[in-house]
């Protein structure tokens, strides 16, 4: 079947359209089209084909196109030329429904730089340079300012949350990690434990999948593992032990200290309950086996790493670096080349990155160019959306609640974007 969009002297291509989204399927036959068409013309063509097949969605949905698993962002002919793909072959073009753009929802103003953020269900934790932790709801209402640290807060992490109680941790340049218990009904908070052991500022923190331990990375080059149990001592302590515990006050020491990095451990994520991934200014990513107490895999880059994020949906790691790039690593690669893709779009240091917890393809990044970008890992040449609004450097981002993309910056603002991307169920991580 031959279908010409407009007449042209440029060559023709044979194209086969495929989609995994069955509700948008068109007849499975090759179409002859102009080689220099772009996404807009391809959308016009698909709308025509959907109309012809009696589809009710024709004209209501826009599509993006993938060739060999990569989004087409230029004309087809340019895309083929850049990748040395023959114009003679029938081209398999996969099409997917275009993601809706995230909508700006709130700008939550703080008294100082917002350097850490994490959401859980309807609640948002932020950490700031005025040494406080702040608690907000997703409707933009400020609930609590929590003093306690004596230096900037660089990491926050939820441990547990129910209707009565929330437990969370904060990491600071004051060399400590604090575990807090929040009484939801009374809206009061208490520091239950101060985790001491790092010898320099703590820059990042993450809680394991079963919520029993947390990992922290520090400028002292160490990775430390801590218990998150509120009352770790099982059974009734003896009088002497009780006195000893009271004397120790609420100080907690690490369960495990892991040495191996040579510079600041700038990012930490759990792969599973016994494996931790870290990145560092020393140009390395390390995977640690907690059972053996050592490194099981190491990747070396040619730049410092400022942050990393692991996706349990696709098993891959995205990293942020000062060379303006994000990189996608596949730890399971057997061929020695662990870098799957490089994403260039920021114009300054990339400070922070986070995967979506419900869509295996999507992640967000924030940089010193005041920009937050939403990426599909199949589109290395360009982000799919820019989330604008920050007036200064972006220092932290989060997508733990699938409905909200959050970013904090040195403009003292936490920006909240409503994600309208279809969410499978209502899972929160």
GROMACS .gro file of C-alpha atoms in nm:
model
  429
    1UNK     CA    1   0.000   0.000   0.000
    2UNK     CA    2   0.139   0.340  -0.095
    3UNK     CA    3   0.050   0.648   0.109
    4UNK     CA    4   0.209   0.980   0.014
    5UNK     CA    5   0.183   1.265   0.262
    6UNK     CA    6   0.300   1.531   0.013
    7UNK     CA    7   0.478   1.507  -0.318
    8UNK     CA    8   0.853   1.538  -0.295
    9UNK     CA    9   1.161   1.464  -0.499
   10UNK     CA   10   1.331   1.311  -0.194
   11UNK     CA   11   1.345   0.932  -0.177
   12UNK     CA   12   1.071   0.712  -0.042
   13UNK     CA   13   1.090   0.476   0.251
   14UNK     CA   14   0.900   0.158   0.322
   15UNK     CA   15   0.772   0.179   0.680
   16UNK     CA   16   0.610  -0.079   0.903
   17UNK     CA   17   0.419   0.069   1.202
   18UNK     CA   18   0.410  -0.137   1.522
   19UNK     CA   19   0.283  -0.063   1.871
   20UNK     CA   20   0.255  -0.249   2.201
   21UNK     CA   21  -0.049  -0.033   2.284
   22UNK     CA   22  -0.306  -0.252   2.107
   23UNK     CA   23  -0.585   0.008   2.127
   24UNK     CA   24  -0.385   0.219   1.878
   25UNK     CA   25  -0.293  -0.058   1.631
   26UNK     CA   26  -0.318   0.012   1.257
   27UNK     CA   27  -0.325  -0.246   0.972
   28UNK     CA   28  -0.005  -0.451   0.966
   29UNK     CA   29   0.114  -0.363   0.614
   30UNK     CA   30   0.413  -0.165   0.481
   31UNK     CA   31   0.351   0.199   0.388
   32UNK     CA   32   0.553   0.405   0.142
   33UNK     CA   33   0.633   0.752   0.278
   34UNK     CA   34   0.870   1.040   0.211
   35UNK     CA   35   1.210   0.992   0.374
   36UNK     CA   36   1.232   1.346   0.514
   37UNK     CA   37   0.914   1.340   0.724
   38UNK     CA   38   0.928   1.433   1.092
   39UNK     CA   39   0.713   1.346   1.394
   40UNK     CA   40   0.435   1.591   1.303
   41UNK     CA   41   0.380   1.438   0.959
   42UNK     CA   42   0.401   1.087   1.104
   43UNK     CA   43   0.130   1.186   1.354
   44UNK     CA   44  -0.089   1.316   1.068
   45UNK     CA   45  -0.042   0.988   0.886
   46UNK     CA   46  -0.125   0.777   1.193
   47UNK     CA   47  -0.437   0.985   1.262
   48UNK     CA   48  -0.552   0.917   0.904
   49UNK     CA   49  -0.484   0.544   0.940
   50UNK     CA   50  -0.668   0.530   1.275
   51UNK     CA   51  -0.966   0.718   1.126
   52UNK     CA   52  -0.974   0.477   0.832
   53UNK     CA   53  -0.982   0.180   1.070
   54UNK     CA   54  -1.274   0.341   1.261
   55UNK     CA   55  -1.079   0.421   1.579
   56UNK     CA   56  -1.251   0.652   1.830
   57UNK     CA   57  -0.915   0.793   1.950
   58UNK     CA   58  -0.810   0.925   1.608
   59UNK     CA   59  -0.695   1.286   1.641
   60UNK     CA   60  -0.719   1.284   2.022
   61UNK     CA   61  -0.384   1.118   2.085
   62UNK     CA   62  -0.033   1.225   1.982
   63UNK     CA   63   0.246   0.973   1.935
   64UNK     CA   64   0.623   0.952   1.960
   65UNK     CA   65   0.819   0.720   1.731
   66UNK     CA   66   1.099   0.476   1.809
   67UNK     CA   67   1.348   0.326   1.569
   68UNK     CA   68   1.561   0.042   1.712
   69UNK     CA   69   1.453   0.142   2.064
   70UNK     CA   70   1.550   0.512   2.028
   71UNK     CA   71   1.314   0.807   1.989
   72UNK     CA   72   1.316   0.982   1.653
   73UNK     CA   73   1.367   1.353   1.725
   74UNK     CA   74   1.469   1.473   1.375
   75UNK     CA   75   1.343   1.390   1.026
   76UNK     CA   76   1.348   1.018   0.949
   77UNK     CA   77   1.612   1.062   0.677
   78UNK     CA   78   1.845   1.250   0.914
   79UNK     CA   79   1.792   0.990   1.187
   80UNK     CA   80   1.876   0.707   0.942
   81UNK     CA   81   2.183   0.886   0.800
   82UNK     CA   82   2.326   0.956   1.148
   83UNK     CA   83   2.296   0.588   1.234
   84UNK     CA   84   2.404   0.443   0.897
   85UNK     CA   85   2.072   0.266   0.844
   86UNK     CA   86   1.995   0.171   0.484
   87UNK     CA   87   1.708   0.352   0.310
   88UNK     CA   88   1.650   0.034   0.107
   89UNK     CA   89   1.526  -0.175   0.398
   90UNK     CA   90   1.173  -0.166   0.539
   91UNK     CA   91   1.193   0.048   0.851
   92UNK     CA   92   1.024  -0.081   1.167
   93UNK     CA   93   0.876   0.223   1.342
   94UNK     CA   94   0.730   0.164   1.685
   95UNK     CA   95   0.490   0.429   1.810
   96UNK     CA   96   0.385   0.505   2.168
   97UNK     CA   97   0.134   0.749   2.310
   98UNK     CA   98   0.310   1.078   2.392
   99UNK     CA   99   0.343   1.147   2.765
  100UNK     CA  100   0.140   1.443   2.886
  101UNK     CA  101   0.347   1.737   3.012
  102UNK     CA  102   0.382   1.770   3.390
  103UNK     CA  103   0.181   2.065   3.525
  104UNK     CA  104   0.333   2.320   3.765
  105UNK     CA  105   0.135   2.297   4.088
  106UNK     CA  106   0.302   2.472   4.384
  107UNK     CA  107   0.608   2.670   4.482
  108UNK     CA  108   0.681   2.607   4.850
  109UNK     CA  109   0.911   2.878   4.983
  110UNK     CA  110   1.172   2.810   5.253
  111UNK     CA  111   1.404   3.038   5.451
  112UNK     CA  112   1.717   2.899   5.285
  113UNK     CA  113   1.842   2.670   5.008
  114UNK     CA  114   1.643   2.347   4.964
  115UNK     CA  115   1.905   2.074   4.942
  116UNK     CA  116   1.705   1.753   5.007
  117UNK     CA  117   1.352   1.631   4.932
  118UNK     CA  118   1.152   1.309   4.950
  119UNK     CA  119   0.778   1.245   4.932
  120UNK     CA  120   0.575   0.960   5.070
  121UNK     CA  121   0.204   0.935   5.000
  122UNK     CA  122   0.058   1.279   5.084
  123UNK     CA  123   0.364   1.412   5.271
  124UNK     CA  124   0.685   1.585   5.165
  125UNK     CA  125   1.010   1.613   5.364
  126UNK     CA  126   1.261   1.883   5.279
  127UNK     CA  127   1.608   1.955   5.416
  128UNK     CA  128   1.757   2.303   5.401
  129UNK     CA  129   2.073   2.507   5.448
  130UNK     CA  130   1.929   2.674   5.761
  131UNK     CA  131   1.989   2.335   5.934
  132UNK     CA  132   1.618   2.241   5.951
  133UNK     CA  133   1.395   1.964   5.824
  134UNK     CA  134   1.052   2.075   5.702
  135UNK     CA  135   0.733   1.878   5.665
  136UNK     CA  136   0.467   1.972   5.409
  137UNK     CA  137   0.162   1.806   5.264
  138UNK     CA  138   0.122   1.761   4.889
  139UNK     CA  139  -0.147   2.032   4.892
  140UNK     CA  140   0.129   2.282   4.975
  141UNK     CA  141   0.054   2.332   5.346
  142UNK     CA  142   0.354   2.366   5.580
  143UNK     CA  143   0.317   2.136   5.883
  144UNK     CA  144   0.643   2.155   6.079
  145UNK     CA  145   0.988   2.311   6.091
  146UNK     CA  146   1.220   2.072   6.273
  147UNK     CA  147   1.538   2.213   6.429
  148UNK     CA  148   1.811   1.986   6.567
  149UNK     CA  149   2.098   1.979   6.319
  150UNK     CA  150   2.372   2.239   6.349
  151UNK     CA  151   2.476   2.246   5.980
  152UNK     CA  152   2.294   2.219   5.642
  153UNK     CA  153   2.068   1.916   5.592
  154UNK     CA  154   2.178   1.729   5.278
  155UNK     CA  155   1.958   1.421   5.284
  156UNK     CA  156   1.608   1.319   5.400
  157UNK     CA  157   1.446   0.975   5.383
  158UNK     CA  158   1.114   0.829   5.495
  159UNK     CA  159   1.138   0.506   5.696
  160UNK     CA  160   0.771   0.436   5.772
  161UNK     CA  161   0.437   0.613   5.769
  162UNK     CA  162   0.084   0.535   5.883
  163UNK     CA  163  -0.214   0.736   6.010
  164UNK     CA  164  -0.065   0.776   6.359
  165UNK     CA  165   0.312   0.782   6.315
  166UNK     CA  166   0.576   0.880   6.067
  167UNK     CA  167   0.943   0.784   6.104
  168UNK     CA  168   1.210   0.951   5.891
  169UNK     CA  169   1.581   1.029   5.887
  170UNK     CA  170   1.787   1.336   5.804
  171UNK     CA  171   2.158   1.360   5.718
  172UNK     CA  172   2.364   1.673   5.772
  173UNK     CA  173   2.700   1.838   5.726
  174UNK     CA  174   2.717   1.830   6.109
  175UNK     CA  175   2.843   1.466   6.066
  176UNK     CA  176   2.524   1.308   6.205
  177UNK     CA  177   2.216   1.127   6.080
  178UNK     CA  178   1.906   1.179   6.296
  179UNK     CA  179   1.607   0.947   6.320
  180UNK     CA  180   1.280   1.127   6.396
  181UNK     CA  181   0.941   1.005   6.514
  182UNK     CA  182   0.644   1.218   6.414
  183UNK     CA  183   0.313   1.195   6.598
  184UNK     CA  184   0.075   1.269   6.309
  185UNK     CA  185  -0.230   1.347   6.525
  186UNK     CA  186  -0.050   1.583   6.764
  187UNK     CA  187   0.177   1.708   6.482
  188UNK     CA  188   0.479   1.689   6.713
  189UNK     CA  189   0.818   1.538   6.642
  190UNK     CA  190   1.094   1.387   6.855
  191UNK     CA  191   1.452   1.292   6.773
  192UNK     CA  192   1.473   0.924   6.871
  193UNK     CA  193   1.831   0.853   6.766
  194UNK     CA  194   2.140   1.048   6.666
  195UNK     CA  195   2.361   0.829   6.448
  196UNK     CA  196   2.725   0.916   6.510
  197UNK     CA  197   3.033   0.774   6.345
  198UNK     CA  198   3.110   0.985   6.039
  199UNK     CA  199   3.409   1.214   6.076
  200UNK     CA  200   3.299   1.472   5.819
  201UNK     CA  201   2.971   1.600   5.673
  202UNK     CA  202   2.710   1.346   5.561
  203UNK     CA  203   2.589   1.417   5.208
  204UNK     CA  204   2.339   1.144   5.124
  205UNK     CA  205   2.112   0.885   5.282
  206UNK     CA  206   1.886   0.600   5.167
  207UNK     CA  207   1.664   0.342   5.339
  208UNK     CA  208   1.662  -0.026   5.235
  209UNK     CA  209   1.355  -0.190   5.073
  210UNK     CA  210   1.250  -0.366   5.397
  211UNK     CA  211   1.294  -0.038   5.595
  212UNK     CA  212   1.519  -0.204   5.856
  213UNK     CA  213   1.846  -0.029   5.770
  214UNK     CA  214   1.974   0.289   5.612
  215UNK     CA  215   2.298   0.377   5.436
  216UNK     CA  216   2.481   0.709   5.450
  217UNK     CA  217   2.767   0.852   5.243
  218UNK     CA  218   3.005   1.116   5.372
  219UNK     CA  219   3.290   1.352   5.292
  220UNK     CA  220   3.501   1.123   5.513
  221UNK     CA  221   3.487   0.878   5.211
  222UNK     CA  222   3.301   0.617   5.418
  223UNK     CA  223   2.976   0.433   5.356
  224UNK     CA  224   2.799   0.349   5.683
  225UNK     CA  225   2.502   0.122   5.750
  226UNK     CA  226   2.268   0.194   6.043
  227UNK     CA  227   1.970   0.021   6.201
  228UNK     CA  228   1.642   0.207   6.157
  229UNK     CA  229   1.467   0.016   6.439
  230UNK     CA  230   1.327   0.269   6.683
  231UNK     CA  231   1.386   0.043   6.982
  232UNK     CA  232   1.651  -0.199   6.870
  233UNK     CA  233   1.688  -0.373   7.205
  234UNK     CA  234   1.461  -0.677   7.223
  235UNK     CA  235   1.336  -0.792   7.562
  236UNK     CA  236   1.347  -0.611   7.897
  237UNK     CA  237   1.697  -0.474   7.972
  238UNK     CA  238   1.854  -0.536   8.313
  239UNK     CA  239   1.888  -0.240   8.556
  240UNK     CA  240   2.260  -0.200   8.471
  241UNK     CA  241   2.192  -0.223   8.100
  242UNK     CA  242   1.907   0.026   8.135
  243UNK     CA  243   2.134   0.274   8.313
  244UNK     CA  244   2.397   0.224   8.045
  245UNK     CA  245   2.140   0.287   7.769
  246UNK     CA  246   2.021   0.605   7.937
  247UNK     CA  247   2.379   0.717   7.982
  248UNK     CA  248   2.443   0.662   7.609
  249UNK     CA  249   2.135   0.877   7.563
  250UNK     CA  250   1.995   0.832   7.213
  251UNK     CA  251   2.328   0.790   7.031
  252UNK     CA  252   2.344   0.509   6.777
  253UNK     CA  253   2.661   0.367   6.621
  254UNK     CA  254   2.690   0.212   6.273
  255UNK     CA  255   2.616  -0.156   6.211
  256UNK     CA  256   2.883  -0.157   5.940
  257UNK     CA  257   3.146   0.081   5.801
  258UNK     CA  258   3.268   0.026   5.446
  259UNK     CA  259   3.589   0.186   5.319
  260UNK     CA  260   3.685   0.192   4.952
  261UNK     CA  261   3.607   0.534   4.805
  262UNK     CA  262   3.886   0.791   4.798
  263UNK     CA  263   3.670   1.105   4.796
  264UNK     CA  264   3.325   1.230   4.900
  265UNK     CA  265   3.055   0.960   4.873
  266UNK     CA  266   2.796   1.179   4.698
  267UNK     CA  267   2.514   0.935   4.623
  268UNK     CA  268   2.376   0.618   4.780
  269UNK     CA  269   2.094   0.382   4.675
  270UNK     CA  270   1.987   0.030   4.775
  271UNK     CA  271   1.964  -0.234   4.501
  272UNK     CA  272   1.816  -0.486   4.746
  273UNK     CA  273   1.845  -0.554   5.120
  274UNK     CA  274   2.205  -0.676   5.092
  275UNK     CA  275   2.339  -0.462   4.805
  276UNK     CA  276   2.413  -0.089   4.811
  277UNK     CA  277   2.521   0.129   4.518
  278UNK     CA  278   2.732   0.439   4.580
  279UNK     CA  279   2.887   0.706   4.363
  280UNK     CA  280   3.167   0.943   4.450
  281UNK     CA  281   3.374   1.241   4.348
  282UNK     CA  282   3.654   0.984   4.296
  283UNK     CA  283   3.500   0.901   3.951
  284UNK     CA  284   3.369   0.559   4.060
  285UNK     CA  285   3.040   0.380   4.117
  286UNK     CA  286   3.064   0.088   4.357
  287UNK     CA  287   2.822  -0.194   4.434
  288UNK     CA  288   2.869  -0.322   4.788
  289UNK     CA  289   2.778  -0.668   4.917
  290UNK     CA  290   2.677  -0.619   5.280
  291UNK     CA  291   2.683  -0.991   5.352
  292UNK     CA  292   3.052  -1.009   5.259
  293UNK     CA  293   3.122  -0.652   5.377
  294UNK     CA  294   3.302  -0.548   5.060
  295UNK     CA  295   3.284  -0.428   4.699
  296UNK     CA  296   3.139  -0.670   4.444
  297UNK     CA  297   3.142  -0.447   4.131
  298UNK     CA  298   3.304  -0.118   4.039
  299UNK     CA  299   3.263   0.112   3.737
  300UNK     CA  300   3.504   0.394   3.666
  301UNK     CA  301   3.400   0.709   3.483
  302UNK     CA  302   3.615   0.998   3.365
  303UNK     CA  303   3.434   1.258   3.578
  304UNK     CA  304   3.314   1.295   3.935
  305UNK     CA  305   2.967   1.166   4.014
  306UNK     CA  306   2.732   1.395   4.208
  307UNK     CA  307   2.432   1.162   4.234
  308UNK     CA  308   2.291   0.829   4.123
  309UNK     CA  309   1.950   0.664   4.110
  310UNK     CA  310   1.868   0.294   4.076
  311UNK     CA  311   1.546   0.167   3.913
  312UNK     CA  312   1.407  -0.161   4.039
  313UNK     CA  313   1.183  -0.163   3.727
  314UNK     CA  314   1.468  -0.185   3.475
  315UNK     CA  315   1.769  -0.274   3.694
  316UNK     CA  316   1.972   0.022   3.567
  317UNK     CA  317   2.149   0.319   3.728
  318UNK     CA  318   2.139   0.679   3.610
  319UNK     CA  319   2.417   0.917   3.721
  320UNK     CA  320   2.463   1.295   3.739
  321UNK     CA  321   2.800   1.461   3.675
  322UNK     CA  322   2.968   1.803   3.654
  323UNK     CA  323   3.037   1.759   3.280
  324UNK     CA  324   2.665   1.846   3.216
  325UNK     CA  325   2.586   1.483   3.127
  326UNK     CA  326   2.373   1.206   3.270
  327UNK     CA  327   2.478   0.850   3.203
  328UNK     CA  328   2.286   0.525   3.204
  329UNK     CA  329   2.472   0.224   3.347
  330UNK     CA  330   2.364  -0.136   3.324
  331UNK     CA  331   2.534  -0.328   3.609
  332UNK     CA  332   2.434  -0.661   3.446
  333UNK     CA  333   2.627  -0.591   3.125
  334UNK     CA  334   2.855  -0.882   3.035
  335UNK     CA  335   3.057  -0.696   2.773
  336UNK     CA  336   3.260  -0.461   2.988
  337UNK     CA  337   3.081  -0.156   2.844
  338UNK     CA  338   2.849  -0.063   3.127
  339UNK     CA  339   2.746   0.278   2.986
  340UNK     CA  340   2.429   0.224   2.784
  341UNK     CA  341   2.364   0.591   2.696
  342UNK     CA  342   2.473   0.949   2.762
  343UNK     CA  343   2.216   1.229   2.797
  344UNK     CA  344   2.322   1.581   2.706
  345UNK     CA  345   2.079   1.867   2.751
  346UNK     CA  346   2.183   2.057   3.061
  347UNK     CA  347   2.424   2.348   3.022
  348UNK     CA  348   2.578   2.336   3.374
  349UNK     CA  349   2.670   2.078   3.639
  350UNK     CA  350   2.403   1.812   3.683
  351UNK     CA  351   2.349   1.784   4.057
  352UNK     CA  352   2.062   1.540   4.102
  353UNK     CA  353   1.866   1.261   3.927
  354UNK     CA  354   1.577   1.026   4.014
  355UNK     CA  355   1.394   0.746   3.833
  356UNK     CA  356   1.018   0.725   3.815
  357UNK     CA  357   0.898   0.448   4.049
  358UNK     CA  358   0.615   0.342   3.816
  359UNK     CA  359   0.753   0.386   3.462
  360UNK     CA  360   1.068   0.200   3.365
  361UNK     CA  361   1.168   0.452   3.095
  362UNK     CA  362   1.140   0.785   3.275
  363UNK     CA  363   1.372   0.983   3.502
  364UNK     CA  364   1.420   1.345   3.609
  365UNK     CA  365   1.733   1.553   3.656
  366UNK     CA  366   1.818   1.890   3.807
  367UNK     CA  367   2.120   2.109   3.739
  368UNK     CA  368   2.302   2.433   3.810
  369UNK     CA  369   2.138   2.577   3.493
  370UNK     CA  370   1.818   2.624   3.704
  371UNK     CA  371   1.648   2.352   3.499
  372UNK     CA  372   1.467   2.030   3.582
  373UNK     CA  373   1.436   1.794   3.286
  374UNK     CA  374   1.216   1.490   3.232
  375UNK     CA  375   1.383   1.219   3.022
  376UNK     CA  376   1.286   0.897   2.856
  377UNK     CA  377   1.598   0.681   2.852
  378UNK     CA  378   1.524   0.593   2.488
  379UNK     CA  379   1.579   0.959   2.394
  380UNK     CA  380   1.946   1.039   2.466
  381UNK     CA  381   1.959   1.344   2.237
  382UNK     CA  382   1.689   1.550   2.410
  383UNK     CA  383   1.468   1.550   2.720
  384UNK     CA  384   1.097   1.501   2.660
  385UNK     CA  385   1.002   1.798   2.880
  386UNK     CA  386   1.167   2.089   3.061
  387UNK     CA  387   1.018   2.181   3.397
  388UNK     CA  388   1.090   2.549   3.437
  389UNK     CA  389   1.038   2.776   3.736
  390UNK     CA  390   1.356   2.769   3.945
  391UNK     CA  391   1.545   3.096   3.950
  392UNK     CA  392   1.871   2.948   4.075
  393UNK     CA  393   2.061   2.618   4.095
  394UNK     CA  394   1.860   2.297   4.135
  395UNK     CA  395   2.008   2.094   4.422
  396UNK     CA  396   1.765   1.804   4.477
  397UNK     CA  397   1.480   1.625   4.303
  398UNK     CA  398   1.238   1.344   4.387
  399UNK     CA  399   0.974   1.129   4.218
  400UNK     CA  400   0.896   0.884   4.502
  401UNK     CA  401   0.526   0.964   4.481
  402UNK     CA  402   0.437   0.890   4.115
  403UNK     CA  403   0.192   1.182   4.110
  404UNK     CA  404   0.445   1.454   4.195
  405UNK     CA  405   0.783   1.554   4.055
  406UNK     CA  406   0.958   1.764   4.321
  407UNK     CA  407   1.268   1.981   4.298
  408UNK     CA  408   1.450   2.200   4.549
  409UNK     CA  409   1.697   2.474   4.475
  410UNK     CA  410   1.914   2.759   4.593
  411UNK     CA  411   1.625   2.997   4.515
  412UNK     CA  412   1.483   2.867   4.851
  413UNK     CA  413   1.196   2.705   4.660
  414UNK     CA  414   1.052   2.358   4.640
  415UNK     CA  415   0.874   2.326   4.306
  416UNK     CA  416   0.587   2.077   4.280
  417UNK     CA  417   0.485   1.946   3.937
  418UNK     CA  418   0.179   1.727   3.895
  419UNK     CA  419   0.273   1.424   3.687
  420UNK     CA  420  -0.014   1.328   3.456
  421UNK     CA  421   0.161   1.019   3.327
  422UNK     CA  422  -0.066   0.717   3.371
  423UNK     CA  423   0.010   0.552   3.704
  424UNK     CA  424  -0.023   0.177   3.743
  425UNK     CA  425  -0.215   0.148   4.070
  426UNK     CA  426  -0.120   0.397   4.341
  427UNK     CA  427   0.209   0.251   4.464
  428UNK     CA  428   0.435   0.477   4.668
  429UNK     CA  429   0.796   0.395   4.742
   0.00000   0.00000   0.00000
